[in-house]
Amino acid sequence: MRVGIFGGGQLAQMLVQAAISLGVEIVICERVPDSPAARYTQHTVVGPWEDEAVLAAFARRCDVVTLENEFIDAHLLRRVEELGTPVWPSPATVAVVQDKLWQKERLVVAGLAVPPFRAVDGPDDVLAAAQAFGWPLVLKTRRNGYDGYGNATLRGPADVVPAWERLTRGGSPLLVEAWVPFTRELAVMVARRRDGTTAVYPVVETVQQNHICHVVYAPAAIAPDTAITATELAVAAIQAVDGVGIFGVELFALADGHVLINELAPRPHNSGHYTIEACATSQFEQHLRAVLGWPLGATTMRAPAAVMVNLLGQRNAPINTDAIVAALDVPGAHMHFYGKRDERVGRKMGHVTALGATLRDAEAIARRAAGLVAMPV
Amino acid sequence: MRVGIFGGGQLAQMLVQAAISLGVEIVICERVPDSPAARYTQHTVVGPWEDEAVLAAFARRCDVVTLENEFIDAHLLRRVEELGTPVWPSPATVAVVQDKLWQKERLVVAGLAVPPFRAVDGPDDVLAAAQAFGWPLVLKTRRNGYDGYGNATLRGPADVVPAWERLTRGGSPLLVEAWVPFTRELAVMVARRRDGTTAVYPVVETVQQNHICHVVYAPAAIAPDTAITATELAVAAIQAVDGVGIFGVELFALADGHVLINELAPRPHNSGHYTIEACATSQFEQHLRAVLGWPLGATTMRAPAAVMVNLLGQRNAPINTDAIVAALDVPGAHMHFYGKRDERVGRKMGHVTALGATLRDAEAIARRAAGLVAMPV
């Protein structure tokens, strides 16, 4: 069985790792050779996704096609289907999810709680939204935003025009959201098959640093009612978009116990990396099972607590192997290095997961290892 | 960092899986294309190992070279070293371990307990050995034996000539060993670096079926003293052969509490597959750490008990994907399918590992899943 993946980054790389256990081969379709995932498969199609010959070569080599990021035009996914290869999540799901306006509209129609939002066509629309929502506001690109690229928090009218100019550079239309006074950011991974069967992972807490996921606590130290609400919202959201595959659902927990959906990701998600060691089935294996229509695996945790810390680049330079090696000396630290050739400030270079009897125990191990990787040379 | 592996079977495949987390790339050197491991790397050198051009191309692409089976002439490993690429375990270690006579002689010199053995040059030597050791005897090829290929148990004089004729067909000289009335077969994985640092995994019990490893119980349900003896013997054995990398040490436990060394394997070993899910560091990651001179990882178990069951081919036919998929529905069963294109009777097609509070719990899960894979089509 061969699964094709649009994209060759670390998410595709970890999908390859999971595929090995399943006897599933992976075909990577990426614009450039030597992507992190392409190093671990004999099947690679290199070229622009918009090139019909590239799409045809890719579709021909795969039994099913999926993606590791949502920044692909849905019409290209539809073209793969026309060429005879199924695509999961479906092009229709990706089209809805990749547009943050459409995504939120779909969630609202399904009766799910999201922060107030509206489409904006110019700075005046943003100022008008501020009348309704109050300051601060969050201005976002509808498409192609990730890790804070494509986001701006507006604290008052003076922030509007600079943010507008910066965010519209990529050509995507924008939307604006009310700023939510959340007490915690939560995330839930949900896997769903085309027959509607779902498997849900524990609710985790994510802590961002400069809009980039930095630490994940599994399970989140929240009230049971909040966990139930978050889980129900997450499953309902993936049903609402008719998702097939694994999805990351980011949520806001408010002081009053309410939970709102922030964003969906139609793919493995940084907040689910902990599942590799901490759960009976990793999010990556689960994604492959889901898109192949195979039985979903158990999502139970194998330890009371797990903490994941992202290894974010500290400087712009070729990767420092010595710093990587030092971190291997921390017992219980599960290191993941993505093999990126160059370190860049803020770039996700890898992650470390530790299990423990408590979140505090696990965090101490993970942070110690992460600290050794980040040490100056 | 690039590690080269002579051989592209399932052991190399699981080394690739471990390498992904370490950001290490793997180069597979195999006689044929499309080996199980070669499917998961962009670096493959295909051709006979004896071909100087193949060796040179392989050595040039690797920072260090290792092996997934010991059936390679040590002079080829020396040639790779001459070409400037280090080889671990060293050619000298492989030369000693791959010859069961030399291996045993080395262990005896180190003062370690092995069953009585002697070299034999013809059927008369076997009969003479029977005078000394009594019946039954075990006749073995000194080189290239595995999974019972290259072994014969002789119950009396009438068995000698047929066994001699069968075993000498491969061209390897033979040795004969006293048959040991063991109560259990044990195994210990030992990792060792060139600086002599070692990491030792728990003692496990292995149960063979037709000379093929069938079930592994981790940890072995044995007296603490027996476990200590087995562990000490295993470490001393790897020191005796100056081993670098991961080694499998097979042992016999006798009714009186004595433990004897059966055989060494200079590579990841079937009895260590359980470490993928059950230990803080898998035998595969540990091997890469050891041959790279990186810190060895913790070997502690993550659960009280683990059981691994091999998935052995039941018939001669193309692989049956439906049977594989059925086994994925067993919660807690960690399935590993090696992606072999054809099933053959007795062939190792994959394995399943389950963790549990007790060996009995884990075994029930693993056997249930294995039973689903083996079901008739």
mmCIF file of N, CA and C in Angstrom, chain A residues 13 16-17 19-25 34 38-42 277 280 289 294-295 298 302 321 325 328-329 331 334-337 339 341 355, chain B residues 13 16-17 19-25 34 38-42 277 280 289 294-295 298 302 321 325 328-329 331 334-337 339 341 355:
data_model
loop_
_atom_site.group_PDB
_atom_site.id
_atom_site.type_symbol
_atom_site.label_atom_id
_atom_site.label_comp_id
_atom_site.label_asym_id
_atom_site.label_seq_id
_atom_site.Cartn_x
_atom_site.Cartn_y
_atom_site.Cartn_z
ATOM 1 N N GLN A 13 7.754 13.596 7.562
ATOM 2 C CA GLN A 13 8.843 12.720 8.020
ATOM 3 C C GLN A 13 8.358 11.779 9.125
ATOM 4 N N VAL A 16 6.275 9.061 7.726
ATOM 5 C CA VAL A 16 7.089 7.961 7.205
ATOM 6 C C VAL A 16 7.475 7.018 8.346
ATOM 7 N N GLN A 17 7.891 7.603 9.447
ATOM 8 C CA GLN A 17 8.322 6.790 10.590
ATOM 9 C C GLN A 17 7.200 5.855 11.037
ATOM 10 N N ALA A 19 4.691 4.927 9.123
ATOM 11 C CA ALA A 19 4.349 4.045 8.002
ATOM 12 C C ALA A 19 5.189 2.779 8.008
ATOM 13 N N ILE A 20 6.429 2.892 8.481
ATOM 14 C CA ILE A 20 7.328 1.734 8.483
ATOM 15 C C ILE A 20 6.699 0.585 9.269
ATOM 16 N N SER A 21 6.126 0.878 10.433
ATOM 17 C CA SER A 21 5.520 -0.190 11.238
ATOM 18 C C SER A 21 4.326 -0.831 10.544
ATOM 19 N N LEU A 22 3.650 -0.062 9.723
ATOM 20 C CA LEU A 22 2.445 -0.574 9.076
ATOM 21 C C LEU A 22 2.745 -1.276 7.747
ATOM 22 N N GLY A 23 4.012 -1.288 7.351
ATOM 23 C CA GLY A 23 4.342 -1.845 6.045
ATOM 24 C C GLY A 23 3.818 -1.007 4.900
ATOM 25 N N VAL A 24 3.546 0.263 5.184
ATOM 26 C CA VAL A 24 3.007 1.188 4.181
ATOM 27 C C VAL A 24 4.173 1.993 3.598
ATOM 28 N N GLU A 25 4.210 2.122 2.286
ATOM 29 C CA GLU A 25 5.246 2.953 1.676
ATOM 30 C C GLU A 25 4.721 4.368 1.458
ATOM 31 N N ASP A 34 15.545 16.647 -1.521
ATOM 32 C CA ASP A 34 16.182 16.624 -0.200
ATOM 33 C C ASP A 34 15.346 17.297 0.880
ATOM 34 N N ALA A 38 11.683 13.360 2.328
ATOM 35 C CA ALA A 38 12.139 12.657 1.122
ATOM 36 C C ALA A 38 13.396 11.843 1.389
ATOM 37 N N ARG A 39 14.126 12.207 2.449
ATOM 38 C CA ARG A 39 15.334 11.444 2.786
ATOM 39 C C ARG A 39 15.007 10.038 3.254
ATOM 40 N N TYR A 40 13.745 9.823 3.615
ATOM 41 C CA TYR A 40 13.371 8.533 4.191
ATOM 42 C C TYR A 40 12.335 7.793 3.343
ATOM 43 N N THR A 41 12.441 7.965 2.044
ATOM 44 C CA THR A 41 11.612 7.138 1.157
ATOM 45 C C THR A 41 12.314 7.017 -0.184
ATOM 46 N N GLN A 42 12.050 5.893 -0.852
ATOM 47 C CA GLN A 42 12.606 5.749 -2.206
ATOM 48 C C GLN A 42 11.668 6.330 -3.250
ATOM 49 N N GLU A 277 5.291 8.894 21.872
ATOM 50 C CA GLU A 277 5.695 8.061 23.009
ATOM 51 C C GLU A 277 4.570 7.863 24.018
ATOM 52 N N ALA A 280 -1.058 4.987 22.998
ATOM 53 C CA ALA A 280 -1.026 3.638 22.421
ATOM 54 C C ALA A 280 -0.839 3.699 20.906
ATOM 55 N N ARG A 289 -3.878 5.219 9.364
ATOM 56 C CA ARG A 289 -5.012 4.293 9.496
ATOM 57 C C ARG A 289 -6.293 4.943 8.972
ATOM 58 N N TRP A 294 -8.477 2.006 7.546
ATOM 59 C CA TRP A 294 -8.144 0.900 8.440
ATOM 60 C C TRP A 294 -8.697 1.192 9.845
ATOM 61 N N PRO A 295 -8.730 0.183 10.718
ATOM 62 C CA PRO A 295 -9.258 0.429 12.068
ATOM 63 C C PRO A 295 -8.441 1.515 12.774
ATOM 64 N N ALA A 298 -6.126 2.662 19.576
ATOM 65 C CA ALA A 298 -6.425 3.209 20.904
ATOM 66 C C ALA A 298 -5.653 4.512 21.121
ATOM 67 N N ARG A 302 -0.012 6.112 27.881
ATOM 68 C CA ARG A 302 0.749 5.030 28.489
ATOM 69 C C ARG A 302 1.403 5.455 29.787
ATOM 70 N N THR A 321 25.596 19.864 15.453
ATOM 71 C CA THR A 321 25.425 18.461 15.853
ATOM 72 C C THR A 321 25.834 18.212 17.300
ATOM 73 N N VAL A 325 23.794 16.135 20.328
ATOM 74 C CA VAL A 325 24.305 14.945 21.001
ATOM 75 C C VAL A 325 24.238 15.103 22.514
ATOM 76 N N LEU A 328 21.122 13.935 24.177
ATOM 77 C CA LEU A 328 20.829 12.500 24.209
ATOM 78 C C LEU A 328 21.210 11.875 25.544
ATOM 79 N N ASP A 329 21.941 12.625 26.347
ATOM 80 C CA ASP A 329 22.431 12.097 27.617
ATOM 81 C C ASP A 329 21.422 12.259 28.750
ATOM 82 N N PRO A 331 18.378 11.007 30.624
ATOM 83 C CA PRO A 331 17.533 9.806 30.662
ATOM 84 C C PRO A 331 16.050 10.168 30.593
ATOM 85 N N HIS A 334 12.945 11.874 25.110
ATOM 86 C CA HIS A 334 12.814 11.301 23.767
ATOM 87 C C HIS A 334 13.049 12.401 22.754
ATOM 88 N N MET A 335 14.217 12.387 22.154
ATOM 89 C CA MET A 335 14.618 13.458 21.254
ATOM 90 C C MET A 335 14.130 13.181 19.833
ATOM 91 N N HIS A 336 13.688 14.235 19.193
ATOM 92 C CA HIS A 336 13.311 14.162 17.776
ATOM 93 C C HIS A 336 13.982 15.329 17.060
ATOM 94 N N PHE A 337 14.918 14.998 16.191
ATOM 95 C CA PHE A 337 15.586 16.021 15.393
ATOM 96 C C PHE A 337 15.127 15.860 13.955
ATOM 97 N N GLY A 339 16.377 17.014 11.237
ATOM 98 C CA GLY A 339 17.403 16.941 10.197
ATOM 99 C C GLY A 339 17.423 18.140 9.279
ATOM 100 N N ARG A 341 18.818 21.270 7.581
ATOM 101 C CA ARG A 341 20.236 21.544 7.341
ATOM 102 C C ARG A 341 20.681 22.822 8.052
ATOM 103 N N LEU A 355 7.926 11.476 29.506
ATOM 104 C CA LEU A 355 6.778 10.958 30.245
ATOM 105 C C LEU A 355 7.095 11.036 31.733
ATOM 106 N N GLN B 13 15.503 -1.945 8.402
ATOM 107 C CA GLN B 13 14.299 -1.114 8.287
ATOM 108 C C GLN B 13 13.971 -0.456 9.624
ATOM 109 N N VAL B 16 16.292 2.343 10.324
ATOM 110 C CA VAL B 16 15.871 3.581 9.650
ATOM 111 C C VAL B 16 14.815 4.289 10.497
ATOM 112 N N GLN B 17 13.877 3.523 10.994
ATOM 113 C CA GLN B 17 12.792 4.116 11.796
ATOM 114 C C GLN B 17 13.361 4.872 12.995
ATOM 115 N N ALA B 19 16.456 6.003 13.191
ATOM 116 C CA ALA B 19 17.333 7.067 12.701
ATOM 117 C C ALA B 19 16.571 8.362 12.452
ATOM 118 N N ILE B 20 15.308 8.227 12.065
ATOM 119 C CA ILE B 20 14.512 9.414 11.762
ATOM 120 C C ILE B 20 14.463 10.335 12.982
ATOM 121 N N SER B 21 14.257 9.781 14.170
ATOM 122 C CA SER B 21 14.183 10.626 15.369
ATOM 123 C C SER B 21 15.506 11.317 15.669
ATOM 124 N N LEU B 22 16.600 10.680 15.280
ATOM 125 C CA LEU B 22 17.920 11.237 15.598
ATOM 126 C C LEU B 22 18.410 12.200 14.515
ATOM 127 N N GLY B 23 17.634 12.380 13.454
ATOM 128 C CA GLY B 23 18.103 13.230 12.359
ATOM 129 C C GLY B 23 19.269 12.597 11.609
ATOM 130 N N VAL B 24 19.400 11.275 11.743
ATOM 131 C CA VAL B 24 20.490 10.542 11.088
ATOM 132 C C VAL B 24 19.957 9.957 9.782
ATOM 133 N N GLU B 25 20.718 10.078 8.712
ATOM 134 C CA GLU B 25 20.310 9.453 7.450
ATOM 135 C C GLU B 25 20.957 8.078 7.312
ATOM 136 N N ASP B 34 14.880 -2.580 -3.915
ATOM 137 C CA ASP B 34 13.578 -2.789 -3.269
ATOM 138 C C ASP B 34 13.644 -3.727 -2.063
ATOM 139 N N ALA B 38 15.460 -0.407 2.033
ATOM 140 C CA ALA B 38 15.760 0.555 0.967
ATOM 141 C C ALA B 38 14.542 1.385 0.592
ATOM 142 N N ARG B 39 13.354 0.849 0.904
ATOM 143 C CA ARG B 39 12.134 1.610 0.604
ATOM 144 C C ARG B 39 12.018 2.873 1.441
ATOM 145 N N TYR B 40 12.801 2.928 2.517
ATOM 146 C CA TYR B 40 12.672 4.049 3.446
ATOM 147 C C TYR B 40 13.950 4.871 3.553
ATOM 148 N N THR B 41 14.656 4.979 2.447
ATOM 149 C CA THR B 41 15.783 5.903 2.414
ATOM 150 C C THR B 41 16.005 6.349 0.986
ATOM 151 N N GLN B 42 16.548 7.554 0.840
ATOM 152 C CA GLN B 42 16.887 8.006 -0.518
ATOM 153 C C GLN B 42 18.309 7.582 -0.893
ATOM 154 N N GLU B 277 8.657 -0.421 21.943
ATOM 155 C CA GLU B 277 7.595 0.183 22.756
ATOM 156 C C GLU B 277 7.874 0.106 24.248
ATOM 157 N N ALA B 280 12.804 2.746 27.391
ATOM 158 C CA ALA B 280 13.030 4.181 27.198
ATOM 159 C C ALA B 280 13.784 4.440 25.898
ATOM 160 N N ARG B 289 23.188 5.088 18.408
ATOM 161 C CA ARG B 289 23.943 5.886 19.380
ATOM 162 C C ARG B 289 25.332 5.277 19.602
ATOM 163 N N TRP B 294 27.737 8.284 20.378
ATOM 164 C CA TRP B 294 26.861 9.204 21.098
ATOM 165 C C TRP B 294 26.479 8.606 22.459
ATOM 166 N N PRO B 295 25.927 9.400 23.370
ATOM 167 C CA PRO B 295 25.554 8.853 24.685
ATOM 168 C C PRO B 295 24.555 7.704 24.529
ATOM 169 N N ALA B 298 18.745 5.372 28.212
ATOM 170 C CA ALA B 298 18.230 4.555 29.316
ATOM 171 C C ALA B 298 17.576 3.290 28.757
ATOM 172 N N ARG B 302 9.148 0.724 30.349
ATOM 173 C CA ARG B 302 8.091 1.721 30.575
ATOM 174 C C ARG B 302 6.825 1.087 31.131
ATOM 175 N N THR B 321 -3.046 -8.469 2.649
ATOM 176 C CA THR B 321 -3.229 -7.201 3.345
ATOM 177 C C THR B 321 -4.437 -7.216 4.272
ATOM 178 N N VAL B 325 -4.747 -5.931 8.262
ATOM 179 C CA VAL B 325 -5.639 -4.867 8.721
ATOM 180 C C VAL B 325 -6.485 -5.328 9.902
ATOM 181 N N LEU B 328 -5.043 -4.743 13.293
ATOM 182 C CA LEU B 328 -4.928 -3.360 13.777
ATOM 183 C C LEU B 328 -6.077 -2.995 14.707
ATOM 184 N N ASP B 329 -7.083 -3.841 14.756
ATOM 185 C CA ASP B 329 -8.268 -3.537 15.554
ATOM 186 C C ASP B 329 -8.129 -4.004 17.002
ATOM 187 N N PRO B 331 -6.888 -3.358 20.531
ATOM 188 C CA PRO B 331 -6.317 -2.247 21.303
ATOM 189 C C PRO B 331 -5.070 -2.695 22.072
ATOM 190 N N HIS B 334 0.810 -3.483 19.311
ATOM 191 C CA HIS B 334 1.664 -2.651 18.456
ATOM 192 C C HIS B 334 2.163 -3.510 17.312
ATOM 193 N N MET B 335 1.576 -3.275 16.146
ATOM 194 C CA MET B 335 1.861 -4.115 14.986
ATOM 195 C C MET B 335 3.074 -3.585 14.235
ATOM 196 N N HIS B 336 3.886 -4.519 13.776
ATOM 197 C CA HIS B 336 5.029 -4.188 12.910
ATOM 198 C C HIS B 336 4.997 -5.137 11.730
ATOM 199 N N PHE B 337 4.746 -4.581 10.553
ATOM 200 C CA PHE B 337 4.757 -5.376 9.329
ATOM 201 C C PHE B 337 5.973 -4.965 8.510
ATOM 202 N N GLY B 339 6.661 -5.469 5.429
ATOM 203 C CA GLY B 339 6.453 -5.108 4.027
ATOM 204 C C GLY B 339 7.058 -6.098 3.048
ATOM 205 N N ARG B 341 7.159 -8.726 0.270
ATOM 206 C CA ARG B 341 6.175 -8.836 -0.817
ATOM 207 C C ARG B 341 5.479 -10.190 -0.788
ATOM 208 N N LEU B 355 2.172 -4.304 25.797
ATOM 209 C CA LEU B 355 2.621 -4.020 27.165
ATOM 210 C C LEU B 355 1.486 -4.376 28.116
#
